[in-house]
GROMACS .gro file of N, CA and C in nm:
model
  186
    1SER      N    1  -4.695  -2.852  10.093
    1SER     CA    2  -4.714  -2.957   9.978
    1SER      C    3  -4.854  -2.884   9.885
    2SER      N    4  -4.851  -2.906   9.758
    2SER     CA    5  -4.950  -2.893   9.731
    2SER      C    6  -5.087  -2.920   9.664
    3GLY      N    7  -5.094  -3.013   9.771
    3GLY     CA    8  -5.168  -3.127   9.782
    3GLY      C    9  -5.241  -3.270   9.627
    4PHE      N   10  -5.133  -3.224   9.523
    4PHE     CA   11  -5.135  -3.265   9.413
    4PHE      C   12  -5.120  -3.485   9.474
    5ASN      N   13  -5.215  -3.534   9.395
    5ASN     CA   14  -5.164  -3.679   9.403
    5ASN      C   15  -5.140  -3.751   9.259
    6LYS      N   16  -5.007  -3.774   9.172
    6LYS     CA   17  -5.017  -3.827   9.090
    6LYS      C   18  -5.114  -3.886   9.053
    7GLU      N   19  -5.106  -4.020   9.138
    7GLU     CA   20  -5.188  -4.175   9.121
    7GLU      C   21  -5.313  -4.129   9.156
    8THR      N   22  -5.353  -4.048   9.261
    8THR     CA   23  -5.510  -3.997   9.197
    8THR      C   24  -5.567  -3.975   9.104
    9CYS      N   25  -5.468  -3.844   9.059
    9CYS     CA   26  -5.482  -3.794   8.909
    9CYS      C   27  -5.478  -3.893   8.775
   10LEU      N   28  -5.413  -3.975   8.742
   10LEU     CA   29  -5.409  -4.096   8.697
   10LEU      C   30  -5.561  -4.159   8.702
   11ILE      N   31  -5.547  -4.202   8.787
   11ILE     CA   32  -5.671  -4.304   8.862
   11ILE      C   33  -5.804  -4.260   8.737
   12LYS      N   34  -5.785  -4.118   8.816
   12LYS     CA   35  -5.907  -4.020   8.759
   12LYS      C   36  -5.948  -3.997   8.591
   13LEU      N   37  -5.835  -3.972   8.550
   13LEU     CA   38  -5.797  -3.983   8.360
   13LEU      C   39  -5.843  -4.144   8.366
   14ILE      N   40  -5.806  -4.176   8.386
   14ILE     CA   41  -5.810  -4.381   8.310
   14ILE      C   42  -5.985  -4.397   8.333
   15SER      N   43  -6.036  -4.345   8.441
   15SER     CA   44  -6.117  -4.400   8.481
   15SER      C   45  -6.273  -4.278   8.356
   16LYS      N   46  -6.248  -4.166   8.343
   16LYS     CA   47  -6.324  -4.076   8.253
   16LYS      C   48  -6.247  -4.124   8.159
   17LEU      N   49  -6.167  -4.149   8.099
   17LEU     CA   50  -6.135  -4.177   7.937
   17LEU      C   51  -6.244  -4.346   7.919
   18GLN      N   52  -6.246  -4.426   8.010
   18GLN     CA   53  -6.286  -4.493   7.985
   18GLN      C   54  -6.448  -4.481   7.949
   19GLU      N   55  -6.484  -4.397   8.053
   19GLU     CA   56  -6.640  -4.376   8.033
   19GLU      C   57  -6.638  -4.310   7.883
   20PHE      N   58  -6.617  -4.193   7.872
   20PHE     CA   59  -6.557  -4.174   7.718
   20PHE      C   60  -6.549  -4.244   7.589
   21ASP      N   61  -6.530  -4.365   7.630
   21ASP     CA   62  -6.493  -4.495   7.519
   21ASP      C   63  -6.665  -4.572   7.487
   22GLY      N   64  -6.744  -4.538   7.603
   22GLY     CA   65  -6.851  -4.572   7.611
   22GLY      C   66  -6.938  -4.484   7.514
   23TYR      N   67  -6.950  -4.381   7.515
   23TYR     CA   68  -6.998  -4.279   7.446
   23TYR      C   69  -6.945  -4.302   7.280
   24LEU      N   70  -6.783  -4.296   7.267
   24LEU     CA   71  -6.769  -4.324   7.129
   24LEU      C   72  -6.842  -4.414   7.079
   25GLN      N   73  -6.828  -4.560   7.167
   25GLN     CA   74  -6.871  -4.712   7.117
   25GLN      C   75  -7.058  -4.605   7.043
   26PHE      N   76  -7.093  -4.552   7.148
   26PHE     CA   77  -7.228  -4.505   7.074
   26PHE      C   78  -7.270  -4.461   6.970
   27MET      N   79  -7.150  -4.304   6.961
   27MET     CA   80  -7.128  -4.216   6.815
   27MET      C   81  -7.106  -4.353   6.705
   28GLU      N   82  -7.004  -4.411   6.715
   28GLU     CA   83  -6.991  -4.527   6.630
   28GLU      C   84  -7.069  -4.601   6.597
   29ASN      N   85  -7.222  -4.637   6.653
   29ASN     CA   86  -7.290  -4.720   6.627
   29ASN      C   87  -7.436  -4.666   6.563
   30GLU      N   88  -7.451  -4.503   6.588
   30GLU     CA   89  -7.538  -4.431   6.541
   30GLU      C   90  -7.508  -4.335   6.446
   31LEU      N   91  -7.379  -4.327   6.450
   31LEU     CA   92  -7.328  -4.182   6.311
   31LEU      C   93  -7.282  -4.295   6.169
   32ARG      N   94  -7.312  -4.224   6.061
   32ARG     CA   95  -7.293  -4.215   5.930
   32ARG      C   96  -7.170  -4.203   5.921
   33GLU      N   97  -7.047  -4.135   5.963
   33GLU     CA   98  -6.898  -4.105   5.966
   33GLU      C   99  -6.841  -4.185   6.068
   34LYS      N  100  -6.791  -4.283   6.075
   34LYS     CA  101  -6.789  -4.418   6.146
   34LYS      C  102  -6.627  -4.386   6.135
   35SER      N  103  -6.530  -4.351   6.063
   35SER     CA  104  -6.420  -4.319   6.031
   35SER      C  105  -6.357  -4.262   6.190
   36ARG      N  106  -6.391  -4.155   6.169
   36ARG     CA  107  -6.345  -3.987   6.273
   36ARG      C  108  -6.354  -4.084   6.386
   37THR      N  109  -6.481  -4.155   6.437
   37THR     CA  110  -6.535  -4.140   6.570
   37THR      C  111  -6.393  -4.301   6.599
   38GLY      N  112  -6.404  -4.424   6.473
   38GLY     CA  113  -6.326  -4.529   6.542
   38GLY      C  114  -6.174  -4.474   6.544
   39THR      N  115  -6.101  -4.367   6.477
   39THR     CA  116  -5.985  -4.305   6.479
   39THR      C  117  -6.002  -4.277   6.652
   40LEU      N  118  -6.072  -4.189   6.658
   40LEU     CA  119  -6.073  -4.100   6.810
   40LEU      C  120  -6.094  -4.243   6.913
   41LYS      N  121  -6.176  -4.356   6.893
   41LYS     CA  122  -6.150  -4.462   6.995
   41LYS      C  123  -5.994  -4.490   7.019
   42THR      N  124  -5.936  -4.520   6.906
   42THR     CA  125  -5.820  -4.595   6.902
   42THR      C  126  -5.751  -4.550   6.985
   43LEU      N  127  -5.780  -4.403   6.956
   43LEU     CA  128  -5.649  -4.287   7.038
   43LEU      C  129  -5.689  -4.293   7.180
   44THR      N  130  -5.791  -4.271   7.233
   44THR     CA  131  -5.853  -4.266   7.349
   44THR      C  132  -5.796  -4.391   7.378
   45THR      N  133  -5.834  -4.538   7.351
   45THR     CA  134  -5.774  -4.626   7.409
   45THR      C  135  -5.627  -4.639   7.494
   46GLN      N  136  -5.578  -4.582   7.348
   46GLN     CA  137  -5.412  -4.554   7.370
   46GLN      C  138  -5.350  -4.481   7.463
   47LEU      N  139  -5.451  -4.390   7.537
   47LEU     CA  140  -5.451  -4.261   7.569
   47LEU      C  141  -5.405  -4.387   7.708
   48ALA      N  142  -5.552  -4.429   7.718
   48ALA     CA  143  -5.591  -4.433   7.902
   48ALA      C  144  -5.476  -4.620   7.867
   49GLU      N  145  -5.450  -4.665   7.825
   49GLU     CA  146  -5.310  -4.757   7.819
   49GLU      C  147  -5.178  -4.697   7.805
   50SER      N  148  -5.177  -4.570   7.783
   50SER     CA  149  -5.057  -4.506   7.810
   50SER      C  150  -5.050  -4.457   7.958
   51LEU      N  151  -5.154  -4.419   8.058
   51LEU     CA  152  -5.177  -4.383   8.151
   51LEU      C  153  -5.149  -4.487   8.278
   52LYS      N  154  -5.219  -4.586   8.171
   52LYS     CA  155  -5.178  -4.725   8.338
   52LYS      C  156  -5.067  -4.757   8.315
   53LYS      N  157  -4.999  -4.765   8.212
   53LYS     CA  158  -4.858  -4.787   8.242
   53LYS      C  159  -4.786  -4.697   8.295
   54LEU      N  160  -4.785  -4.483   8.332
   54LEU     CA  161  -4.738  -4.436   8.389
   54LEU      C  162  -4.777  -4.459   8.570
   55MET      N  163  -4.933  -4.521   8.561
   55MET     CA  164  -4.965  -4.563   8.710
   55MET      C  165  -4.924  -4.643   8.758
   56LYS      N  166  -4.840  -4.773   8.658
   56LYS     CA  167  -4.746  -4.882   8.751
   56LYS      C  168  -4.596  -4.818   8.771
   57GLY      N  169  -4.541  -4.734   8.709
   57GLY     CA  170  -4.435  -4.662   8.776
   57GLY      C  171  -4.454  -4.545   8.842
   58ALA      N  172  -4.553  -4.510   8.899
   58ALA     CA  173  -4.576  -4.411   8.987
   58ALA      C  174  -4.516  -4.448   9.124
   59VAL      N  175  -4.430  -4.350   9.191
   59VAL     CA  176  -4.366  -4.377   9.304
   59VAL      C  177  -4.537  -4.320   9.427
   60PRO      N  178  -4.588  -4.380   9.501
   60PRO     CA  179  -4.685  -4.356   9.588
   60PRO      C  180  -4.630  -4.206   9.705
   61THR      N  181  -4.744  -4.088   9.678
   61THR     CA  182  -4.690  -4.016   9.753
   61THR      C  183  -4.812  -3.939   9.884
   62LEU      N  184  -4.753  -3.938   9.991
   62LEU     CA  185  -4.816  -3.880  10.115
   62LEU      C  186  -4.906  -3.789  10.126
   0.00000   0.00000   0.00000
């Protein structure tokens, strides 16, 4: 057994992406170069949504 749990890993990734989104929001509010942070924020949100879909399809492992 490798000790790897796909569902736990996905939950952690989603949590950290949501945390990162807060930092991006701050940067977007504070920086003049908003287009780059806006693009990064959009892509981060899309990645989190894709991971959530993967998690819904994940088969629990023991």
